[in-house]
Coordinates of C-alpha atoms in Angstrom, one line a residue:
Chain A
M1 CA -26.0 35.4 -1.7
T2 CA -27.6 38.6 -3.0
Q3 CA -28.2 40.0 0.5
S4 CA -25.1 39.5 2.1
D5 CA -24.6 42.7 3.1
S6 CA -27.9 42.6 5.0
R7 CA -27.2 39.3 6.9
I8 CA -27.8 39.2 10.4
T9 CA -25.8 36.5 11.9
A10 CA -25.4 34.6 15.3
G11 CA -22.9 32.3 17.0
M12 CA -24.0 30.0 20.0
I13 CA -21.8 28.7 22.7
V14 CA -23.1 25.5 25.0
I15 CA -21.3 25.1 28.2
G16 CA -20.9 22.1 30.0
D17 CA -19.0 19.2 30.6
E18 CA -22.2 16.9 31.0
I19 CA -22.9 17.7 27.1
L20 CA -19.5 16.5 26.1
S21 CA -19.3 13.8 28.6
G22 CA -22.7 12.5 26.9
R23 CA -24.6 12.7 30.1
T24 CA -26.8 15.3 29.0
K25 CA -28.0 15.0 25.6
D26 CA -28.3 18.8 24.4
V27 CA -31.5 20.4 23.2
N28 CA -30.9 23.9 23.3
I29 CA -28.7 23.8 19.8
G30 CA -32.0 23.2 18.1
A31 CA -34.3 25.5 20.3
V32 CA -31.8 28.7 19.5
A33 CA -31.8 27.4 15.5
D34 CA -35.5 27.5 15.3
F35 CA -35.4 30.8 17.1
C36 CA -32.9 32.2 14.8
T37 CA -34.9 30.8 11.5
D38 CA -38.0 32.4 12.7
L39 CA -36.2 35.9 13.3
G40 CA -34.4 35.5 10.0
I41 CA -30.9 35.6 11.8
D42 CA -28.5 33.3 10.0
L43 CA -27.1 31.0 13.1
A44 CA -23.5 30.5 11.3
E45 CA -21.3 28.5 14.4
V46 CA -22.3 26.9 17.3
R47 CA -19.3 25.4 19.8
V48 CA -19.9 23.3 22.8
V49 CA -17.1 23.9 25.3
S50 CA -16.3 22.5 28.8
D51 CA -17.0 24.1 32.1
E52 CA -13.4 25.4 32.0
M53 CA -12.4 29.7 32.3
D54 CA -9.9 29.2 29.0
S55 CA -12.4 27.7 26.8
I56 CA -15.2 29.7 27.3
V57 CA -13.2 33.2 27.3
E58 CA -11.6 31.9 23.7
A59 CA -15.0 30.7 22.2
V60 CA -16.7 34.2 23.4
N61 CA -13.9 36.4 21.8
A62 CA -14.1 34.6 18.9
L63 CA -17.8 34.4 18.4
R64 CA -18.4 38.0 19.7
A65 CA -16.2 39.6 16.9
R66 CA -17.6 37.3 14.2
Y67 CA -21.1 37.4 14.5
T68 CA -23.8 40.2 15.0
Y69 CA -25.3 38.1 18.0
V70 CA -23.9 35.3 20.2
F71 CA -26.1 33.1 22.6
T72 CA -24.8 31.1 25.3
S73 CA -26.2 28.2 27.3
G74 CA -25.2 26.8 30.6
G75 CA -23.1 27.6 33.5
I76 CA -25.1 30.3 35.2
G77 CA -26.3 28.5 38.4
P78 CA -24.9 28.6 42.2
T79 CA -22.3 26.0 42.1
H80 CA -18.3 25.7 41.8
D81 CA -18.6 24.3 38.3
D82 CA -21.0 27.8 37.1
I83 CA -18.2 30.0 35.8
T84 CA -19.6 31.6 32.8
A85 CA -20.4 34.6 34.3
D86 CA -16.6 35.0 35.4
A87 CA -15.5 33.7 32.0
I88 CA -18.0 36.9 30.4
A89 CA -16.5 39.4 32.8
Q90 CA -12.9 38.1 32.1
A91 CA -13.7 38.2 28.1
F92 CA -15.3 41.9 28.0
G93 CA -12.4 43.0 30.9
V94 CA -15.1 44.1 33.4
A95 CA -15.7 43.4 37.2
L96 CA -18.5 40.9 38.4
P97 CA -20.3 42.8 41.3
I98 CA -23.7 41.6 42.8
N99 CA -26.0 43.0 40.9
A100 CA -28.6 44.8 42.9
Q101 CA -31.5 44.4 40.3
A102 CA -31.0 40.5 40.1
R103 CA -30.3 40.4 43.9
A104 CA -33.7 42.0 44.5
M105 CA -35.2 39.4 41.7
L106 CA -33.6 36.0 43.6
E107 CA -34.9 37.4 47.0
A108 CA -38.4 38.3 46.1
R109 CA -38.5 34.8 44.8
W110 CA -36.7 33.4 47.9
K111 CA -39.2 35.0 50.2
E112 CA -41.8 33.7 48.5
T113 CA -40.6 30.1 48.4
G114 CA -38.8 30.4 52.0
T115 CA -35.3 29.8 50.0
E116 CA -32.4 30.7 52.3
V117 CA -29.9 33.6 51.3
N118 CA -26.6 32.0 51.3
E119 CA -23.2 32.6 49.7
A120 CA -23.8 29.9 46.7
R121 CA -27.3 31.2 45.8
L122 CA -25.8 34.8 45.7
R123 CA -23.0 33.7 43.1
M124 CA -26.4 34.1 40.4
A125 CA -26.5 37.7 41.3
R126 CA -22.7 38.2 40.1
I127 CA -23.5 40.2 37.0
P128 CA -20.7 41.8 34.7
E129 CA -20.7 45.4 34.9
G130 CA -22.5 47.1 32.3
A131 CA -24.6 44.0 31.5
D132 CA -28.5 44.2 31.1
L133 CA -30.5 41.5 32.7
I134 CA -32.5 38.7 31.0
V135 CA -35.6 38.0 32.9
N136 CA -36.2 34.5 34.1
S137 CA -39.9 33.6 34.5
V138 CA -39.3 30.3 35.3
S139 CA -36.5 30.3 38.4
A140 CA -35.7 34.0 38.8
A141 CA -32.2 33.8 38.6
P142 CA -31.5 36.0 35.3
G143 CA -29.8 35.8 32.3
F144 CA -27.5 38.9 30.6
R145 CA -26.4 40.8 27.7
I146 CA -23.4 42.5 27.6
G147 CA -22.3 43.9 24.3
N148 CA -23.8 41.2 21.5
V149 CA -23.6 38.3 23.8
H150 CA -26.4 37.1 25.5
V151 CA -25.8 34.7 28.5
M152 CA -28.7 32.3 29.4
A153 CA -29.2 29.2 31.2
G154 CA -28.8 25.4 30.5
V155 CA -31.7 24.0 31.7
P156 CA -34.2 24.1 28.4
V157 CA -37.3 25.2 29.6
I158 CA -35.6 28.5 31.4
M159 CA -33.3 28.7 28.2
R160 CA -36.6 29.0 26.3
S161 CA -38.3 31.8 28.2
M162 CA -35.4 33.8 27.9
L163 CA -35.2 33.4 24.3
E164 CA -38.9 34.9 24.8
A165 CA -37.6 37.3 26.9
L166 CA -34.9 38.8 24.7
A167 CA -36.6 38.6 21.0
P168 CA -37.9 42.0 20.9
T169 CA -34.5 43.2 21.8
L170 CA -33.2 41.6 18.5
E171 CA -32.9 42.9 14.9
G172 CA -34.2 39.9 12.7
G173 CA -32.8 39.7 9.3
K174 CA -34.9 39.5 6.0
K175 CA -37.0 36.4 6.7
V176 CA -35.9 33.0 4.8
S177 CA -38.5 31.0 3.5
S178 CA -38.1 27.6 2.7
V179 CA -39.6 24.8 0.2
A180 CA -39.5 20.9 1.0
I181 CA -39.7 18.5 -1.9
R182 CA -39.7 14.8 -1.3
A183 CA -38.3 12.6 -4.1
A184 CA -38.4 8.5 -3.9
V185 CA -35.6 8.3 -5.4
G186 CA -31.9 8.4 -3.6
E187 CA -29.7 11.4 -3.8
G188 CA -27.6 9.8 -6.2
T189 CA -29.8 9.9 -8.6
L190 CA -30.8 13.9 -8.3
G191 CA -27.2 15.0 -7.6
G192 CA -26.2 15.9 -10.9
P193 CA -29.3 17.9 -11.8
L194 CA -29.8 19.7 -8.7
G195 CA -26.0 20.7 -9.1
V196 CA -27.0 22.1 -12.5
L197 CA -30.2 23.8 -10.9
Q198 CA -27.9 25.4 -7.9
T199 CA -25.8 27.1 -10.5
E200 CA -28.5 28.8 -12.0
Y201 CA -30.2 29.7 -8.7
P202 CA -27.2 31.1 -6.4
D203 CA -29.5 32.9 -4.4
V204 CA -31.6 30.1 -3.6
K205 CA -29.6 27.7 -1.5
M206 CA -30.7 24.2 -2.3
G207 CA -29.9 21.1 0.5
S208 CA -30.2 17.6 -0.1
Y209 CA -31.2 15.2 2.6
P210 CA -31.1 11.3 2.2
Q211 CA -33.9 9.3 4.5
M212 CA -33.7 5.4 4.8
G213 CA -37.5 4.7 4.5
K214 CA -38.6 1.2 5.3
D215 CA -39.0 0.0 1.7
R216 CA -36.7 2.3 -0.2
V217 CA -34.7 5.5 -0.1
M218 CA -35.9 8.8 -0.3
T219 CA -34.5 12.6 -0.5
E220 CA -35.8 15.3 0.9
L221 CA -34.7 18.5 -1.1
V222 CA -34.9 22.0 0.8
L223 CA -34.8 25.3 -0.8
R224 CA -34.3 28.4 0.8
S225 CA -34.3 32.1 0.0
S226 CA -35.2 35.4 1.7
D227 CA -36.6 35.9 -2.1
E228 CA -40.2 34.5 -2.4
A229 CA -40.2 35.1 -6.4
R230 CA -37.1 33.3 -6.7
L231 CA -37.8 30.7 -4.7
A232 CA -41.4 29.8 -5.8
E233 CA -39.5 29.6 -9.7
A234 CA -36.7 27.6 -8.4
A235 CA -38.9 25.1 -6.5
D236 CA -40.9 24.5 -9.8
K237 CA -37.9 23.9 -11.8
V238 CA -36.7 21.2 -8.9
R239 CA -40.4 19.7 -9.0
A240 CA -40.0 19.1 -12.7
M241 CA -36.6 17.6 -12.3
V242 CA -38.0 15.3 -9.7
A243 CA -40.9 14.5 -11.5
A244 CA -38.9 13.5 -14.7
A245 CA -36.4 11.2 -12.2
H246 CA -39.3 9.4 -11.1
E247 CA -40.8 8.6 -14.5
K248 CA -37.6 7.6 -15.3
A249 CA -37.3 5.1 -12.8
G250 CA -41.0 4.3 -13.2
I251 CA -42.1 4.8 -9.8
A252 CA -45.0 6.7 -8.3
P253 CA -44.3 10.0 -6.7
P254 CA -44.4 10.1 -3.0
D255 CA -47.0 11.3 -1.0
A256 CA -47.7 15.0 -1.0
E257 CA -44.8 17.3 0.1
Chain B
M1 CA -6.4 16.4 37.1
T2 CA -3.5 14.3 38.3
Q3 CA -3.5 12.3 34.9
S4 CA -3.6 15.1 32.3
D5 CA -0.3 13.9 30.7
S6 CA -1.7 10.8 29.6
R7 CA -5.3 12.4 28.4
I8 CA -6.6 11.6 25.2
T9 CA -8.7 14.0 23.7
A10 CA -11.2 14.5 21.1
G11 CA -12.8 17.3 18.8
M12 CA -15.9 16.9 17.1
I13 CA -17.2 18.9 14.1
V14 CA -21.2 18.6 12.9
I15 CA -21.0 19.8 9.2
G16 CA -24.5 21.1 8.1
D17 CA -26.7 23.6 7.3
E18 CA -29.9 21.8 8.4
I19 CA -28.4 21.4 11.8
L20 CA -27.9 25.1 11.8
S21 CA -31.2 25.9 10.7
G22 CA -33.3 23.8 12.9
R23 CA -34.8 21.6 10.6
T24 CA -32.6 18.7 11.4
K25 CA -32.1 18.1 15.2
D26 CA -28.7 16.7 15.7
V27 CA -28.5 13.4 17.6
N28 CA -24.5 12.8 16.8
I29 CA -22.9 15.2 19.2
G30 CA -24.4 12.7 22.0
A31 CA -23.4 9.7 20.3
V32 CA -20.1 10.8 20.0
A33 CA -20.0 12.1 23.3
D34 CA -21.1 8.6 24.8
F35 CA -18.9 6.7 22.5
C36 CA -15.8 8.6 23.7
T37 CA -16.5 8.5 27.6
D38 CA -16.9 4.6 26.6
L39 CA -13.4 4.7 25.3
G40 CA -12.0 6.7 28.0
I41 CA -11.5 9.8 25.4
D42 CA -12.1 13.1 26.5
L43 CA -14.4 15.0 24.1
A44 CA -13.2 18.4 25.1
E45 CA -14.9 20.4 22.1
V46 CA -17.8 20.4 19.3
R47 CA -18.2 22.8 16.8
V48 CA -21.3 22.9 14.3
V49 CA -20.5 24.5 11.1
S50 CA -22.2 25.2 7.9
D51 CA -21.4 23.7 4.5
E52 CA -18.7 26.3 3.1
M53 CA -15.3 25.5 2.5
D54 CA -13.8 28.1 4.7
S55 CA -15.5 27.2 7.7
I56 CA -15.1 23.6 7.6
V57 CA -11.5 23.6 6.7
E58 CA -10.7 26.6 9.4
A59 CA -12.5 24.2 12.0
V60 CA -11.0 20.8 11.2
N61 CA -7.2 22.7 11.2
A62 CA -8.0 24.2 14.5
L63 CA -9.0 20.9 16.3
R64 CA -6.7 18.4 14.5
A65 CA -4.0 20.4 16.0
R66 CA -5.5 20.9 19.2
Y67 CA -6.8 17.2 20.1
T68 CA -5.9 13.7 19.7
Y69 CA -8.7 12.7 17.3
V70 CA -11.2 14.7 15.5
F71 CA -14.6 13.1 14.4
T72 CA -16.8 15.0 11.5
S73 CA -20.1 13.6 10.9
G74 CA -22.2 15.1 7.7
G75 CA -21.6 16.1 4.3
I76 CA -20.0 13.2 2.5
G77 CA -22.7 12.4 0.5
P78 CA -23.3 12.6 -3.7
T79 CA -25.0 16.3 -3.8
H80 CA -23.2 19.9 -4.7
D81 CA -23.5 20.4 -0.8
D82 CA -21.7 17.7 0.3
I83 CA -18.0 19.2 0.3
T84 CA -16.6 17.5 3.5
A85 CA -13.9 15.4 1.4
D86 CA -13.1 18.4 -0.6
A87 CA -12.7 20.6 2.6
I88 CA -10.7 18.0 4.5
A89 CA -8.5 17.8 1.4
Q90 CA -7.6 21.5 1.2
A91 CA -7.2 21.5 4.9
F92 CA -4.2 18.7 4.7
G93 CA -3.2 20.2 1.6
V94 CA -3.6 16.9 -0.7
A95 CA -5.3 15.6 -3.8
L96 CA -9.2 14.3 -3.8
P97 CA -9.0 11.3 -6.5
I98 CA -11.7 8.9 -7.1
N99 CA -10.3 5.7 -4.7
A100 CA -10.2 2.6 -6.4
Q101 CA -11.0 0.5 -3.1
A102 CA -14.5 3.2 -2.5
R103 CA -15.4 2.8 -5.6
A104 CA -15.4 -0.9 -5.6
M105 CA -17.4 -1.2 -2.4
L106 CA -19.8 1.6 -4.3
E107 CA -20.1 -0.5 -7.5
A108 CA -20.5 -3.7 -5.6
R109 CA -23.6 -2.2 -3.7
W110 CA -24.8 -0.5 -6.9
K111 CA -24.7 -3.9 -8.8
E112 CA -26.6 -5.5 -6.3
T113 CA -29.3 -2.8 -6.1
G114 CA -29.7 -2.2 -9.5
T115 CA -28.3 1.5 -9.0
E116 CA -27.2 3.4 -12.1
V117 CA -23.4 4.5 -11.6
N118 CA -23.5 8.7 -12.4
E119 CA -21.1 11.5 -11.6
A120 CA -22.8 12.7 -8.6
R121 CA -22.6 9.2 -6.6
L122 CA -19.3 8.8 -8.0
R123 CA -18.4 12.0 -6.1
M124 CA -19.0 9.5 -2.6
A125 CA -15.6 7.2 -4.1
R126 CA -13.7 10.7 -4.0
I127 CA -11.0 10.4 -0.9
P128 CA -8.9 12.6 0.0
E129 CA -5.0 11.0 -1.1
G130 CA -3.3 9.2 2.2
A131 CA -6.5 8.2 3.6
D132 CA -7.9 5.3 4.9
L133 CA -11.4 3.7 4.5
I134 CA -14.0 3.8 7.3
V135 CA -16.4 1.0 6.1
N136 CA -19.8 1.8 6.0
S137 CA -22.0 -1.3 6.6
V138 CA -25.3 0.3 6.1
S139 CA -25.0 2.1 2.9
A140 CA -21.7 1.3 1.2
A141 CA -20.5 4.6 0.7
P142 CA -17.4 4.7 3.1
G143 CA -16.2 7.4 5.4
F144 CA -12.3 7.8 5.7
R145 CA -9.4 8.4 8.2
I146 CA -6.4 11.0 7.3
G147 CA -4.1 11.7 10.3
N148 CA -6.0 12.1 13.2
V149 CA -9.3 13.2 11.4
H150 CA -12.0 10.6 11.6
V151 CA -14.6 11.5 8.6
M152 CA -18.0 10.1 8.8
A153 CA -21.7 10.3 7.6
G154 CA -24.3 12.7 8.9
V155 CA -27.3 10.2 8.8
P156 CA -27.3 8.7 12.4
V157 CA -27.4 5.2 11.8
I158 CA -24.4 5.3 9.4
M159 CA -22.3 7.4 11.9
R160 CA -22.9 4.9 14.7
S161 CA -22.0 1.9 12.2
M162 CA -18.5 3.7 11.3
L163 CA -17.9 4.5 15.0
E164 CA -18.3 0.7 15.6
A165 CA -15.7 0.3 12.6
L166 CA -13.1 2.6 13.8
A167 CA -13.5 1.9 17.5
P168 CA -10.9 -0.7 17.5
T169 CA -8.3 1.4 15.8
L170 CA -8.6 4.3 18.6
E171 CA -6.4 4.3 21.8
G172 CA -8.7 4.6 24.7
G173 CA -7.5 6.6 27.7
K174 CA -7.7 5.7 31.5
K175 CA -11.4 5.0 31.7
V176 CA -13.5 7.4 34.0
S177 CA -15.7 6.3 36.4
S178 CA -18.7 8.3 37.5
V179 CA -20.9 8.3 40.4
A180 CA -24.7 10.0 40.8
I181 CA -26.0 11.5 43.6
R182 CA -29.7 12.7 43.9
A183 CA -30.7 15.4 46.5
A184 CA -34.1 16.9 47.3
V185 CA -32.8 20.3 47.6
G186 CA -31.8 22.9 45.1
E187 CA -28.1 23.0 44.1
G188 CA -28.1 26.4 46.1
T189 CA -28.2 24.5 48.9
L190 CA -25.6 22.2 48.4
G191 CA -23.2 24.9 46.3
G192 CA -21.3 25.8 49.3
P193 CA -20.3 22.8 50.9
L194 CA -19.9 20.9 47.4
G195 CA -17.4 23.6 46.5
V196 CA -15.5 23.0 49.5
L197 CA -15.0 19.1 48.9
Q198 CA -14.1 19.8 45.0
T199 CA -11.3 22.0 46.6
E200 CA -10.4 18.5 48.8
Y201 CA -10.7 16.3 46.0
P202 CA -9.5 18.1 42.6
D203 CA -8.8 14.9 40.9
V204 CA -12.5 14.1 41.4
K205 CA -14.6 16.5 39.1
M206 CA -18.0 17.6 40.9
G207 CA -20.7 18.8 38.9
S208 CA -24.3 20.1 39.8
Y209 CA -27.3 19.7 37.8
P210 CA -30.5 21.2 38.8
Q211 CA -33.7 19.3 37.9
M212 CA -37.1 20.6 38.2
G213 CA -39.2 18.1 39.4
K214 CA -43.0 18.2 39.7
D215 CA -43.2 19.2 43.3
R216 CA -39.9 20.3 44.3
V217 CA -36.4 21.1 43.1
M218 CA -33.7 18.4 42.8
T219 CA -30.5 18.3 42.0
E220 CA -28.3 15.5 40.9
L221 CA -24.8 15.9 41.6
V222 CA -22.2 13.8 39.6
L223 CA -18.6 12.7 40.7
R224 CA -16.4 11.4 37.8
S225 CA -12.8 10.3 38.2
S226 CA -10.2 7.9 37.0
D227 CA -9.2 6.9 40.4
E228 CA -11.8 4.3 41.5
A229 CA -10.5 4.7 45.3
R230 CA -10.5 8.4 45.4
L231 CA -14.1 8.7 43.9
A232 CA -15.4 5.9 46.2
E233 CA -13.9 8.5 49.4
A234 CA -15.2 11.5 47.9
A235 CA -18.9 10.0 46.8
D236 CA -19.2 9.3 50.5
K237 CA -18.3 12.4 51.7
V238 CA -20.6 14.2 49.3
R239 CA -23.7 11.7 50.6
A240 CA -23.0 12.7 54.0
M241 CA -23.4 16.4 53.0
V242 CA -26.3 15.9 51.1
A243 CA -27.6 13.8 54.2
A244 CA -27.1 16.6 56.1
A245 CA -28.6 19.2 53.5
H246 CA -31.6 16.8 54.0
E247 CA -31.9 16.7 57.6
K248 CA -31.2 20.5 58.1
A249 CA -34.2 21.0 55.5
G250 CA -36.1 18.4 57.5
I251 CA -37.5 16.5 54.3
A252 CA -37.1 12.8 53.4
P253 CA -34.2 11.6 51.2
P254 CA -35.1 11.0 47.5
D255 CA -35.4 7.5 45.9
A256 CA -32.4 5.5 45.6
E257 CA -29.7 7.1 43.6

């Protein structure tokens, strides 16, 4: 990619036995992927790890060294299996004291709702030393940012509210635009000429995705680039290639893109 | 865990830029998680990586050394961005010739459907030397197993058909049973006593999952163990703990578990 020097990258870590057991189906990966794409951040890798200290610490240290940003979801609640804050503190080699600001946010909410303050709930005010809080507009218990690592809740609605809260603090990359082109032939028919076009346009990433329609096989081609002009030029060539494939196969083109 | 010596573990690798860009929302992680849980296999880690040789090779080599089984999804189609077979061959240091049996499977299907044989489509018959094929009952192009790595398609219906095909070849672990217990109080109320019970029952894994109901906060507690008797005993204690919490809060218990 020509803009590789200016790429803003991210890694994500999903923390939770419930995802690995299948009991809960993750939706946070897709939300973070969409979030990154919108900001021009290149989400390069995701890891799903269990609620075990060593697994979390290893993933955090691997990804924070490799990417501009790391986003985590899960494991910041009040129960014994919520050990993400502990793991982050260990990964960064810092203490994990009760944070006065986090405690005040929680106590204000608890006062409103008549919720008892207890040791389990106060776990949620433990924040690694040197971290900034990420506001949780849904249920008060904050996430936090330390270094390039952003620690968020696993409950999807809370995680999305935290993404909104931290968006203004992130540096976006060059926005990547995309064009989708549908073809009414299988990707095996398009693979050869598409590969040739990919070589001609190394700065336009061309993906091919099979779709099994009701009656016939379809293919969606997706072109992505941060250079609008090159993207448009490549898209025209791909459209011509697809039209030729349709004509050769004697079939009508599919509905509008 | 008391049965740690006999644990059968797995890692999964999801391969595809379309997942990392958010264009496609992954459902294969959940399917593999359910599949592993049903067989008593402990899915320990998942990585989502891009369609880049180095990323795939690194993930394959990391996970195949660490877990009993590795499952991959994505990147075995006919287009230039389908490089999973190339990456697996490189990870294992073997050649990637056209496999006669795979070619025969594909050609039989292509003959039925009147599909042209071309170079792009024949990419799907390239199988690392020494690998066994995994039958694809949906669209013929096979997956394959080499060493402990099982390579499957990314299209969900095809991936699930491949899981069915390889299930009889896998050694299952001791089946883990689970009990779910619902509480009509927040997990902050239960966290303290639940942590005490977790210490008493280290062989019963206790998870706590917050749920934001319409009117009030709920918590689902999930207990998992391969020892049915210990699980039942622990579940009784957790139920008693939850009942006490309900009584203390002066609220009716939620609907049946």
